[in-house]
Amino acid sequence: MSTAQTVELETVAIRFAGDSGDGMQLTGTQFTQTSALLGNDVATFPDFPAEIRAPAGSLAGVSGFQLNFSSQQIYTHGDAPDVLVAMNPAALRVNIGDLKPDGILIANTHAFTDKNLERAGFESNPLEDGSLQMFRVFPLDITSMTLEAISGSGLNQRAAVRCKNFLALGLVYWMYNRPLEHTIAWIEKKFRAKAPDVADANLAALKAGYHYGETAEIFTHSYVVPKARLEPGRYRGINGNEALGLGLLAAAELSGLELFLGSYPITPASDLLHFLAAQKHLGAKTFQAEDEIAAVCAAIGAAYAGGLAVTSTSGPGVALKAEAIGLAVMTELPLIVCDIQRGGPSTGLPTKTEQADLLQVLYGRNGECPVPVVAAATPGDCFFVAIEAARIALRHMLPVVILSDGYLANGAEPWKIPDMSQIPRIEKDFHTEAEGFQPYARDEDLGRPWAVPGTPGLEHRLGGLEKEHLTGNVSYDPANHQFMTELRAAKVARVAQHIPPTEVFGPESGDVLVVAWGGTFGAVRSAVEHLQGKGRSVAHVHLRHLNPLPADLGDILGRFERVMVPELNMGQLAMVLRARYLIPVESVCKVQGKPFKEAELIRALSAELEHAR
């Protein structure tokens, strides 16, 4: 029986770190799901290397998973972990700088060999040289404990060692009074039928870790984080790519169209293809093309044929798709382009997050080729952004870009499942009347008729050459080109008429307005709330629509003395706002492949507030 005192905490951040083959993503996911089932609010940040398998014990091969669970509403995965589980010296070296002072460090001593220490750049063993005195260090031979716990499993040495993540998970479950039942059920479902010996070994390791915490008496405290007071409803855990896929499926249901995704695998967008490929029973059609251009062209074909057409990619793929997106602009077909941003340029940082594609999706096509652009704010918000993008594309008959990013795509949160009956349908009818048909006639939203192939009497020209107004015939007339260019721009601008009033979080006027977009939402909202709690005059506007910008944004900007834009790029939205509204805008830029920390923005905002005085 444990003699550890139980301490109640409001919020805890835990980071699991080890080699990419140590199962840290799985470990973190299981802890996240268990905490969500207990009713905590949860936010996560998976962080893994781009290499398929970097050399064992190397700094480049470190994989981490941080989760923040709380009895209050939270917006981020936490600035710094309260607990770090380091499975080897490299994991310790990469992550120890983030651990809070007096934080808990659990280190797998088995991996702290001379060779691994040298590979991680340590001149001496940090577990022995006194360099970790500012932390509560618990050196445990997790590997040997695992091998002892599963000694009768029949697994070979290599397979047995791989169970050590479950022993670490069991120990941390005990520390934070988490039940084992969810993970036990997951192990049974995952392994029992095909690999019963693996199931038995993982279960033994999980329980051994839990019971070690219970009986070893090296921990003076265990902790409990009470259930959060979330809005009543039915919840599930969700990450951004899952929410985006569900949103596209919902948009298909709301519009009565068949969903088609043409895609080519690319990190961090590939999981959207994987997710929708498993939804054939819901009518989803997926096509893994031979390259990015084929993927988007297939999607354009689906739009021409009357489907809800989608293509997904990341920044490098957007560059390759640029001409075809221009084709969809010229032919005025509804197409949704999902850009799950990552660090660049070129191949860049494939598994790290960034917001640096904004100018590319706004301007990165030849000729005058505007498209609407919308951005998600949280993992769960990806669902609603997908529906909004479909609504715009179908109402106005044009391509729409959705901007997500690696932080949103891989990060998870509890998501209140929406009532589909409360979401307005997307009304869009195919044109069927042959008499007087003109393929480039306009409705009140400047959208042209959607005339699908095979409809008698609706034959018309299609292609990338300039269209003649109304008839759609090829036209080289200078005045017609001017007219059609202006019309396509006006069609995008017309979207602003359907954008709801902009929400200002905080005072309607004052010293500083923070304007942000995309996955910066959580850190910005947390920082603004913190400063508002100290009586500071600061407000937050988070933009969903980046092109066109909301019609009321200029008026809102003018009511504040200073405007600040935090971005994971070198100031792209700030540049757009300066050009559009002719006002000074201060940038806070970060391009480290990591999201903002709340503390970073509090410091920047505090400095900005001092200037506003």
Coordinates of C-alpha atoms in Angstrom, one line a residue:
M1 CA 0.0 0.0 0.0
S2 CA 1.4 3.4 -1.0
T3 CA 2.1 5.9 1.7
A4 CA 2.4 8.8 -0.7
Q5 CA 0.3 11.9 0.1
T6 CA -2.2 12.8 -2.6
V7 CA -2.0 16.5 -3.8
E8 CA -4.8 18.1 -5.9
L9 CA -3.5 20.2 -8.9
E10 CA -5.4 22.3 -11.3
T11 CA -3.2 21.7 -14.4
V12 CA -0.3 19.4 -15.3
A13 CA 1.8 19.2 -18.4
I14 CA 3.7 15.9 -19.1
R15 CA 6.2 15.3 -21.8
F16 CA 7.2 11.7 -22.9
A17 CA 10.5 11.7 -24.9
G18 CA 12.7 9.0 -26.4
D19 CA 13.8 7.5 -29.6
S20 CA 11.4 7.5 -32.5
G21 CA 11.0 3.7 -32.0
D22 CA 10.3 4.0 -28.2
G23 CA 6.5 4.5 -28.6
M24 CA 6.3 8.0 -27.2
Q25 CA 3.5 9.1 -29.5
L26 CA 1.5 6.0 -28.4
T27 CA 2.3 6.6 -24.8
G28 CA 1.2 10.2 -24.9
T29 CA -1.9 9.3 -26.9
Q30 CA -3.0 6.8 -24.3
F31 CA -2.5 9.2 -21.4
T32 CA -4.4 11.8 -23.3
Q33 CA -7.4 9.6 -24.0
T34 CA -7.5 8.3 -20.4
S35 CA -7.5 11.9 -19.1
A36 CA -10.2 13.0 -21.6
L37 CA -12.4 10.1 -20.4
L38 CA -11.9 11.3 -16.8
G39 CA -13.4 14.6 -17.9
N40 CA -10.2 16.7 -18.0
D41 CA -9.7 19.4 -20.6
V42 CA -6.7 18.3 -22.7
A43 CA -4.4 19.8 -25.3
T44 CA -1.5 18.0 -26.9
F45 CA 1.6 18.6 -28.9
P46 CA 3.2 15.6 -30.7
D47 CA 6.7 16.4 -31.9
F48 CA 8.5 13.8 -33.9
P49 CA 11.5 13.7 -36.3
A50 CA 11.2 13.8 -40.1
E51 CA 13.6 10.8 -40.5
I52 CA 11.8 7.5 -40.8
R53 CA 14.3 6.0 -38.4
A54 CA 17.1 8.3 -37.3
P55 CA 20.2 6.6 -35.6
A56 CA 19.2 5.2 -32.2
G57 CA 20.3 7.6 -29.4
S58 CA 20.9 10.6 -31.7
L59 CA 19.6 14.1 -31.0
A60 CA 17.9 14.1 -34.5
G61 CA 15.9 10.9 -33.6
V62 CA 14.2 12.2 -30.5
S63 CA 10.5 11.9 -30.5
G64 CA 8.3 13.7 -27.9
F65 CA 4.7 14.0 -27.0
Q66 CA 3.5 16.7 -24.6
L67 CA 0.0 16.8 -23.1
N68 CA -1.6 19.4 -20.8
F69 CA -4.6 18.2 -18.8
S70 CA -6.6 20.4 -16.5
S71 CA -9.6 20.9 -14.3
Q72 CA -10.1 24.3 -16.1
Q73 CA -10.5 25.2 -19.7
I74 CA -7.1 25.4 -21.4
Y75 CA -6.0 26.6 -24.8
T76 CA -2.5 25.2 -25.2
H77 CA -0.3 22.1 -24.5
G78 CA 1.5 24.1 -21.9
D79 CA 4.6 26.3 -22.1
A80 CA 6.8 23.9 -20.1
P81 CA 6.3 20.4 -18.8
D82 CA 5.9 19.7 -15.1
V83 CA 7.1 16.1 -15.8
L84 CA 9.6 14.9 -18.2
V85 CA 10.0 11.1 -18.9
A86 CA 13.3 10.7 -20.7
M87 CA 14.0 7.3 -22.1
N88 CA 17.7 8.0 -23.1
P89 CA 20.3 10.8 -22.9
A90 CA 19.4 12.3 -26.2
A91 CA 15.8 12.8 -25.0
L92 CA 17.1 14.4 -21.9
R93 CA 19.4 16.8 -23.7
V94 CA 16.8 17.9 -26.2
N95 CA 14.1 18.5 -23.6
I96 CA 15.6 19.3 -20.2
G97 CA 15.8 23.0 -21.0
D98 CA 12.0 23.1 -21.1
L99 CA 11.3 21.3 -17.8
K100 CA 10.1 23.6 -15.0
P101 CA 12.3 24.3 -12.1
D102 CA 11.5 21.7 -9.4
G103 CA 9.8 19.7 -12.1
I104 CA 9.8 15.9 -12.0
L105 CA 12.4 14.1 -14.2
I106 CA 12.0 10.3 -14.7
A107 CA 15.1 9.0 -16.5
N108 CA 15.7 5.5 -17.8
T109 CA 19.1 4.8 -16.4
H110 CA 19.6 1.7 -18.6
A111 CA 20.1 3.9 -21.6
F112 CA 22.6 6.2 -19.9
T113 CA 25.7 4.2 -21.2
D114 CA 29.0 5.9 -22.1
K115 CA 28.2 5.4 -25.8
N116 CA 24.8 7.0 -25.6
L117 CA 26.0 9.9 -23.4
E118 CA 28.8 10.6 -25.9
R119 CA 26.3 10.4 -28.8
A120 CA 24.0 12.9 -27.0
G121 CA 26.9 15.3 -26.4
F122 CA 27.3 14.8 -22.6
E123 CA 30.8 14.9 -21.2
S124 CA 29.6 13.3 -18.0
N125 CA 26.5 11.5 -16.8
P126 CA 24.0 14.3 -15.8
L127 CA 22.2 11.9 -13.5
E128 CA 25.4 11.7 -11.4
D129 CA 27.3 15.0 -11.9
G130 CA 24.9 17.3 -10.0
S131 CA 23.8 19.3 -13.1
L132 CA 20.2 18.4 -12.5
Q133 CA 19.9 19.7 -8.9
M134 CA 17.1 22.1 -9.8
F135 CA 14.8 19.2 -10.6
R136 CA 13.3 16.3 -8.7
V137 CA 15.1 13.4 -10.4
F138 CA 14.0 9.8 -10.3
P139 CA 16.6 7.6 -12.0
L140 CA 14.9 4.3 -12.7
D141 CA 16.1 1.3 -14.8
I142 CA 12.9 1.2 -16.8
T143 CA 14.3 -1.3 -19.3
S144 CA 15.5 -3.8 -16.7
M145 CA 12.2 -3.5 -14.8
T146 CA 10.3 -4.2 -18.0
L147 CA 12.4 -7.3 -18.8
E148 CA 11.9 -8.6 -15.3
A149 CA 8.1 -7.9 -15.4
I150 CA 7.6 -9.8 -18.7
S151 CA 10.3 -12.5 -18.3
G152 CA 7.8 -15.3 -18.9
S153 CA 6.2 -13.8 -22.0
G154 CA 8.2 -15.7 -24.6
L155 CA 9.1 -12.5 -26.5
N156 CA 12.7 -12.2 -27.7
Q157 CA 15.0 -9.5 -26.2
R158 CA 14.3 -6.9 -28.9
A159 CA 10.5 -7.3 -28.7
A160 CA 10.6 -7.3 -24.9
V161 CA 12.5 -4.1 -24.7
R162 CA 9.8 -2.4 -26.8
C163 CA 7.3 -2.8 -23.9
K164 CA 9.2 -0.3 -21.8
N165 CA 7.0 2.6 -22.8
F166 CA 4.0 0.8 -21.2
L167 CA 5.9 0.4 -17.9
A168 CA 6.7 4.2 -18.0
L169 CA 3.0 4.9 -18.8
G170 CA 1.8 2.7 -15.9
L171 CA 4.1 4.5 -13.5
V172 CA 2.8 8.0 -14.6
Y173 CA -0.7 6.7 -14.4
W174 CA -0.2 5.9 -10.7
M175 CA 1.5 9.3 -10.1
Y176 CA -1.6 11.1 -11.4
N177 CA -4.3 8.7 -10.2
R178 CA -5.3 7.6 -13.7
P179 CA -7.1 4.3 -14.2
L180 CA -5.6 1.5 -16.3
E181 CA -8.9 0.3 -17.8
H182 CA -8.9 2.3 -21.1
T183 CA -5.3 1.3 -22.0
I184 CA -5.9 -2.3 -21.0
A185 CA -8.9 -2.4 -23.4
W186 CA -6.8 -0.8 -26.1
I187 CA -4.0 -3.4 -25.7
E188 CA -6.6 -6.2 -25.8
K189 CA -8.2 -4.9 -29.0
K190 CA -4.9 -4.1 -30.7
F191 CA -2.9 -7.3 -30.0
R192 CA -5.0 -10.1 -28.5
A193 CA -6.2 -11.7 -31.7
K194 CA -3.0 -11.6 -33.8
A195 CA -0.3 -11.4 -31.1
P196 CA -1.5 -12.7 -27.7
D197 CA 2.1 -12.9 -26.4
V198 CA 2.6 -9.2 -27.2
A199 CA -0.7 -8.3 -25.5
D200 CA 0.3 -10.2 -22.3
A201 CA 3.7 -8.6 -22.3
N202 CA 2.4 -5.0 -22.7
L203 CA -0.3 -5.6 -20.0
A204 CA 2.3 -7.0 -17.6
A205 CA 4.6 -4.0 -18.2
L206 CA 1.7 -1.5 -17.8
K207 CA 0.7 -3.1 -14.5
A208 CA 4.2 -3.4 -13.3
G209 CA 4.8 0.3 -13.7
Y210 CA 1.6 1.1 -11.8
H211 CA 2.4 -1.2 -9.0
Y212 CA 6.0 0.0 -8.8
G213 CA 4.7 3.5 -8.0
E214 CA 2.3 2.0 -5.5
T215 CA 4.9 0.0 -3.6
A216 CA 8.4 1.4 -4.1
E217 CA 7.9 4.3 -1.7
I218 CA 10.3 6.5 -3.6
F219 CA 7.5 9.0 -4.4
T220 CA 6.4 11.1 -1.5
H221 CA 3.4 12.4 -3.4
S222 CA 0.8 11.3 -6.0
Y223 CA -1.5 13.8 -7.7
V224 CA -5.0 14.2 -8.8
V225 CA -6.4 16.7 -11.4
P226 CA -10.2 17.0 -10.9
K227 CA -12.7 16.8 -13.7
A228 CA -13.0 20.0 -15.8
R229 CA -16.2 22.0 -15.9
L230 CA -16.8 21.8 -19.6
E231 CA -20.0 22.7 -21.5
P232 CA -22.4 19.8 -21.2
G233 CA -22.6 17.6 -24.2
R234 CA -21.1 14.5 -25.8
Y235 CA -17.4 14.7 -26.4
R236 CA -14.7 12.8 -28.2
G237 CA -11.0 13.3 -28.6
I238 CA -10.0 14.6 -32.0
N239 CA -7.0 16.0 -33.8
G240 CA -7.1 18.5 -36.6
N241 CA -6.8 16.1 -39.6
E242 CA -9.6 13.9 -38.2
A243 CA -11.8 17.0 -37.6
L244 CA -11.1 18.2 -41.2
G245 CA -12.0 14.9 -42.6
L246 CA -15.2 14.8 -40.6
G247 CA -16.0 18.3 -41.7
L248 CA -15.6 17.4 -45.3
L249 CA -17.9 14.4 -44.8
A250 CA -20.4 16.7 -43.1
A251 CA -20.2 19.2 -46.0
A252 CA -21.0 16.4 -48.4
E253 CA -24.0 15.4 -46.4
L254 CA -25.2 19.0 -46.0
S255 CA -24.9 19.6 -49.7
G256 CA -26.1 16.2 -51.0
L257 CA -22.9 15.8 -53.0
E258 CA -20.4 12.9 -53.2
L259 CA -17.1 13.7 -51.6
F260 CA -14.0 13.1 -53.7
L261 CA -10.4 13.6 -52.4
G262 CA -7.6 13.6 -54.9
S263 CA -4.3 13.6 -53.0
Y264 CA -0.7 12.7 -52.9
P265 CA 1.0 11.7 -49.6
I266 CA 2.9 14.5 -47.9
T267 CA 3.6 15.3 -44.2
P268 CA 1.6 16.5 -42.3
A269 CA -1.4 16.2 -44.7
S270 CA -1.2 12.5 -45.4
D271 CA -3.4 11.5 -42.4
L272 CA -6.4 13.3 -44.0
L273 CA -6.1 10.9 -47.0
H274 CA -5.7 8.0 -44.6
F275 CA -8.7 9.0 -42.7
L276 CA -11.1 9.6 -45.6
A277 CA -9.9 6.4 -47.4
A278 CA -11.4 4.5 -44.4
Q279 CA -14.8 6.2 -44.9
K280 CA -16.0 4.5 -48.0
H281 CA -19.1 3.4 -46.1
L282 CA -20.0 7.1 -45.8
G283 CA -19.6 7.7 -49.5
A284 CA -16.1 9.1 -49.5
K285 CA -14.1 8.5 -52.7
T286 CA -10.3 8.9 -52.4
F287 CA -7.7 8.8 -55.1
Q288 CA -4.0 8.6 -54.3
A289 CA -2.4 10.1 -57.4
E290 CA 1.1 9.6 -58.8
D291 CA 2.0 13.3 -58.0
E292 CA 0.5 16.5 -56.7
I293 CA -0.5 17.8 -60.1
A294 CA -2.4 14.7 -61.0
A295 CA -4.2 14.8 -57.6
V296 CA -5.5 18.4 -58.1
C297 CA -6.4 17.8 -61.7
A298 CA -8.4 14.7 -60.7
A299 CA -10.2 16.8 -58.1
I300 CA -11.0 19.4 -60.8
G301 CA -12.5 16.6 -62.9
A302 CA -14.6 15.6 -59.9
A303 CA -15.8 19.2 -59.6
Y304 CA -16.7 19.3 -63.3
A305 CA -18.7 16.1 -62.9
G306 CA -20.7 17.5 -60.0
G307 CA -18.9 16.3 -56.9
L308 CA -17.7 18.0 -53.7
A309 CA -14.1 18.1 -54.9
V310 CA -11.1 18.3 -52.5
T311 CA -7.4 18.1 -52.8
S312 CA -5.0 18.0 -49.8
T313 CA -1.3 18.8 -49.5
S314 CA 1.3 20.9 -47.6
G315 CA 3.3 23.9 -48.8
P316 CA 5.5 22.2 -51.4
G317 CA 2.4 20.6 -52.9
V318 CA 0.6 23.9 -53.1
A319 CA 3.4 25.2 -55.3
L320 CA 3.1 22.2 -57.6
K321 CA -0.7 22.6 -57.8
A322 CA -0.6 26.4 -58.5
E323 CA -1.3 26.2 -62.3
A324 CA -4.2 23.8 -61.8
I325 CA -5.7 25.9 -59.1
G326 CA -5.6 28.7 -61.7
L327 CA -7.4 26.4 -64.1
A328 CA -10.2 26.0 -61.5
V329 CA -10.3 29.8 -61.1
M330 CA -10.6 30.2 -64.9
T331 CA -13.2 27.5 -65.3
E332 CA -15.0 28.7 -62.2
L333 CA -15.4 25.3 -60.6
P334 CA -15.9 24.6 -56.8
L335 CA -12.7 23.1 -55.4
I336 CA -11.4 22.9 -51.8
V337 CA -7.6 23.0 -51.4
C338 CA -6.5 21.8 -47.9
D339 CA -3.0 23.2 -47.1
I340 CA -1.7 21.6 -43.9
Q341 CA 1.3 23.9 -43.5
R342 CA 4.8 22.9 -42.4
G343 CA 8.2 24.5 -42.1
G344 CA 9.9 25.4 -45.3
P345 CA 11.1 26.5 -47.8
S346 CA 11.5 23.5 -50.1
T347 CA 11.4 20.2 -48.1
G348 CA 12.2 22.3 -45.0
L349 CA 11.0 20.9 -41.7
P350 CA 8.5 18.2 -42.8
T351 CA 7.2 17.4 -39.3
K352 CA 7.4 20.8 -37.7
T353 CA 4.8 23.5 -37.7
E354 CA 4.8 26.9 -39.5
Q355 CA 2.3 29.5 -40.9
A356 CA 4.4 30.6 -43.8
D357 CA 2.1 29.7 -46.7
L358 CA -0.2 32.6 -46.4
L359 CA 1.3 34.8 -49.1
Q360 CA 1.7 31.7 -51.3
V361 CA -2.0 30.9 -51.2
L362 CA -3.0 34.5 -51.6
Y363 CA -0.7 35.4 -54.4
G364 CA 1.3 32.3 -55.5
R365 CA -0.3 31.8 -59.0
N366 CA 0.4 33.3 -62.3
G367 CA -1.8 36.2 -63.5
E368 CA -4.5 37.8 -61.5
C369 CA -5.8 34.7 -59.7
P370 CA -7.6 35.5 -56.4
V371 CA -9.2 32.8 -54.3
P372 CA -10.9 32.9 -50.9
V373 CA -8.7 31.7 -48.0
V374 CA -10.0 30.4 -44.6
A375 CA -8.0 29.2 -41.6
A376 CA -8.8 26.9 -38.7
A377 CA -8.0 28.1 -35.1
T378 CA -8.1 24.8 -33.1
P379 CA -8.1 21.1 -33.9
G380 CA -11.8 20.9 -33.5
D381 CA -12.4 24.1 -35.5
C382 CA -11.1 22.3 -38.6
F383 CA -14.5 20.6 -38.8
F384 CA -16.4 23.9 -39.1
V385 CA -13.8 25.5 -41.4
A386 CA -14.3 22.6 -43.8
I387 CA -18.0 23.2 -43.9
E388 CA -17.4 27.0 -44.3
A389 CA -15.0 26.4 -47.2
A390 CA -17.5 24.1 -49.0
R391 CA -20.3 26.7 -48.5
I392 CA -18.1 29.4 -50.1
A393 CA -16.9 27.2 -52.9
L394 CA -20.4 26.0 -53.9
R395 CA -22.2 29.4 -53.4
H396 CA -19.7 31.4 -55.5
M397 CA -18.4 28.6 -57.8
L398 CA -14.7 29.0 -57.2
P399 CA -11.7 27.3 -55.5
V400 CA -11.2 27.9 -51.7
V401 CA -8.1 27.3 -49.7
I402 CA -8.2 25.9 -46.2
L403 CA -5.1 26.7 -44.1
S404 CA -4.3 24.3 -41.2
D405 CA -0.9 23.5 -39.9
G406 CA 1.1 20.7 -38.3
Y407 CA 0.3 21.9 -34.8
L408 CA -3.4 21.7 -35.4
A409 CA -3.3 18.6 -37.6
N410 CA -1.5 16.5 -35.0
G411 CA -2.6 18.2 -31.8
A412 CA -5.7 16.8 -30.0
E413 CA -8.4 18.2 -27.8
P414 CA -11.8 17.2 -26.4
W415 CA -14.4 18.1 -29.0
K416 CA -18.1 18.5 -28.4
I417 CA -19.8 16.6 -31.1
P418 CA -22.1 19.0 -33.0
D419 CA -25.8 18.4 -33.7
M420 CA -25.9 18.1 -37.5
S421 CA -29.6 19.2 -37.5
Q422 CA -28.5 22.6 -36.2
I423 CA -26.0 23.2 -39.0
P424 CA -27.7 24.9 -42.0
R425 CA -27.8 22.9 -45.3
I426 CA -25.6 24.0 -48.2
E427 CA -28.0 24.7 -51.0
K428 CA -26.6 24.3 -54.5
D429 CA -28.5 22.9 -57.5
F430 CA -27.2 21.7 -60.8
H431 CA -28.4 23.7 -63.8
T432 CA -30.8 21.7 -66.0
E433 CA -32.6 24.3 -68.1
A434 CA -31.3 24.3 -71.7
E435 CA -33.3 27.2 -73.0
G436 CA -31.3 30.4 -72.8
F437 CA -28.4 28.6 -71.2
Q438 CA -25.2 30.7 -70.9
P439 CA -22.4 28.9 -69.1
Y440 CA -20.9 32.2 -67.7
A441 CA -24.1 34.0 -66.7
R442 CA -24.1 35.2 -63.1
D443 CA -26.3 34.9 -60.0
E444 CA -26.5 37.4 -57.1
D445 CA -23.2 35.9 -55.7
L446 CA -21.5 36.2 -59.2
G447 CA -21.4 32.4 -59.4
R448 CA -21.9 30.8 -62.8
P449 CA -24.3 27.8 -63.5
W450 CA -23.0 24.4 -62.5
A451 CA -23.8 22.4 -65.7
V452 CA -22.6 18.8 -65.2
P453 CA -21.5 16.7 -68.2
G454 CA -24.3 14.7 -69.9
T455 CA -27.1 17.2 -69.3
P456 CA -28.8 17.6 -72.7
G457 CA -28.5 21.1 -74.2
L458 CA -25.9 22.3 -71.7
E459 CA -22.8 21.6 -73.8
H460 CA -20.2 24.3 -73.4
R461 CA -16.5 25.1 -73.8
L462 CA -14.1 24.5 -70.9
G463 CA -10.4 25.1 -70.5
G464 CA -7.7 27.4 -69.2
L465 CA -7.9 30.0 -72.0
E466 CA -9.6 33.3 -71.2
K467 CA -13.4 33.0 -71.4
E468 CA -15.8 35.3 -73.2
H469 CA -18.3 36.8 -70.9
L470 CA -21.6 34.7 -70.8
T471 CA -20.8 32.3 -73.6
G472 CA -17.5 30.9 -72.2
N473 CA -16.0 30.9 -75.7
V474 CA -12.2 31.5 -76.0
S475 CA -11.6 35.2 -76.1
Y476 CA -8.5 37.3 -76.7
D477 CA -10.4 40.6 -76.7
P478 CA -8.5 43.0 -74.4
A479 CA -11.6 44.6 -73.0
N480 CA -13.1 41.2 -72.2
H481 CA -10.0 40.1 -70.4
Q482 CA -10.1 43.2 -68.3
F483 CA -13.8 42.7 -67.6
M484 CA -13.4 39.0 -66.6
T485 CA -10.4 39.7 -64.5
E486 CA -12.3 42.3 -62.5
L487 CA -15.3 40.0 -62.3
R488 CA -13.3 37.1 -60.8
A489 CA -11.9 39.5 -58.2
A490 CA -15.3 40.9 -57.5
K491 CA -16.6 37.4 -57.0
V492 CA -14.0 36.8 -54.3
A493 CA -14.7 40.2 -52.7
R494 CA -18.5 39.3 -52.7
V495 CA -17.7 36.5 -50.1
A496 CA -17.2 39.3 -47.5
Q497 CA -21.0 39.9 -47.6
H498 CA -21.5 36.5 -46.0
I499 CA -18.8 36.8 -43.3
P500 CA -20.4 37.3 -39.8
P501 CA -19.4 40.3 -37.6
T502 CA -15.9 40.0 -36.3
E503 CA -15.7 38.9 -32.6
V504 CA -13.5 41.1 -30.4
F505 CA -12.4 39.3 -27.3
G506 CA -12.1 42.0 -24.7
P507 CA -12.7 45.8 -24.9
E508 CA -14.1 47.2 -28.1
S509 CA -11.4 49.8 -28.1
G510 CA -8.2 50.4 -26.1
D511 CA -4.4 50.3 -26.1
V512 CA -3.5 47.1 -28.0
L513 CA -5.4 44.8 -30.3
V514 CA -3.8 41.4 -31.1
V515 CA -4.8 40.1 -34.5
A516 CA -4.0 36.5 -35.1
W517 CA -4.9 33.6 -37.3
G518 CA -4.6 29.8 -37.5
G519 CA -3.0 27.6 -34.8
T520 CA -1.7 30.6 -32.8
F521 CA -5.2 30.9 -31.2
G522 CA -4.5 29.0 -28.0
A523 CA -1.3 30.8 -27.0
V524 CA -2.7 34.3 -28.0
R525 CA -6.0 33.8 -26.2
S526 CA -4.1 32.5 -23.0
A527 CA -1.7 35.5 -23.1
V528 CA -4.5 38.0 -23.6
E529 CA -6.6 36.5 -20.8
H530 CA -3.6 36.7 -18.5
L531 CA -3.1 40.4 -19.2
Q532 CA -6.8 41.2 -19.0
G533 CA -6.8 39.6 -15.6
K534 CA -4.2 42.2 -14.6
G535 CA -6.4 45.0 -15.8
R536 CA -4.5 45.7 -19.0
S537 CA -6.2 47.3 -22.0
V538 CA -5.8 44.5 -24.6
A539 CA -8.1 42.6 -26.9
H540 CA -7.9 39.8 -29.4
V541 CA -9.3 39.3 -32.8
H542 CA -8.8 35.9 -34.4
L543 CA -9.4 35.8 -38.2
R544 CA -11.0 32.8 -39.9
H545 CA -11.4 34.6 -43.3
L546 CA -8.0 35.8 -44.7
N547 CA -9.3 36.6 -48.2
P548 CA -11.4 38.5 -48.3
L549 CA -10.9 40.1 -44.9
P550 CA -14.0 40.8 -42.9
A551 CA -15.8 44.0 -43.9
D552 CA -15.7 45.4 -40.4
L553 CA -12.1 44.7 -39.7
G554 CA -10.8 48.2 -40.7
D555 CA -13.2 49.9 -38.3
I556 CA -12.1 47.6 -35.5
L557 CA -8.4 48.2 -36.1
G558 CA -9.0 51.9 -36.0
R559 CA -10.3 51.8 -32.5
F560 CA -7.0 50.7 -30.9
E561 CA -3.9 52.7 -30.4
R562 CA -1.6 49.8 -31.5
V563 CA -2.1 46.6 -33.5
M564 CA 0.1 43.5 -33.0
V565 CA 0.2 40.4 -35.1
P566 CA 1.9 37.2 -33.8
E567 CA 2.7 34.7 -36.6
L568 CA 4.8 31.6 -37.2
N569 CA 6.4 33.3 -40.2
M570 CA 8.3 36.5 -40.9
G571 CA 5.2 38.8 -40.7
Q572 CA 3.0 37.8 -43.6
L573 CA -0.4 38.8 -42.3
A574 CA 1.1 41.9 -40.8
M575 CA 2.3 43.0 -44.2
V576 CA -1.2 42.4 -45.7
L577 CA -2.8 44.5 -43.0
R578 CA -0.3 47.3 -43.4
A579 CA -1.0 47.4 -47.2
R580 CA -4.7 47.0 -46.9
Y581 CA -5.5 49.5 -44.1
L582 CA -2.4 51.8 -44.3
I583 CA -1.8 51.5 -40.5
P584 CA 1.3 50.6 -38.5
V585 CA 1.2 47.0 -37.4
E586 CA 3.8 45.4 -35.1
S587 CA 4.9 41.8 -35.9
V588 CA 5.9 39.1 -33.4
C589 CA 7.6 36.4 -35.5
K590 CA 8.7 32.9 -34.7
V591 CA 10.1 30.3 -37.2
Q592 CA 11.5 27.6 -35.1
G593 CA 9.2 24.8 -36.1
K594 CA 7.5 25.2 -32.7
P595 CA 4.3 27.0 -31.7
F596 CA 4.3 30.1 -29.6
K597 CA 4.5 29.8 -25.8
E598 CA 2.1 31.8 -23.7
A599 CA 5.0 33.4 -21.9
E600 CA 6.6 34.6 -25.1
L601 CA 3.5 36.5 -26.1
I602 CA 2.9 37.9 -22.6
R603 CA 6.4 39.4 -22.8
A604 CA 5.8 40.8 -26.3
L605 CA 2.4 42.2 -25.4
S606 CA 3.6 43.7 -22.2
A607 CA 6.3 45.6 -24.1
E608 CA 3.7 46.7 -26.6
L609 CA 1.4 47.9 -23.8
E610 CA 4.2 50.0 -22.4
H611 CA 4.6 51.7 -25.8
A612 CA 0.9 52.4 -25.9
R613 CA 1.0 54.5 -22.8

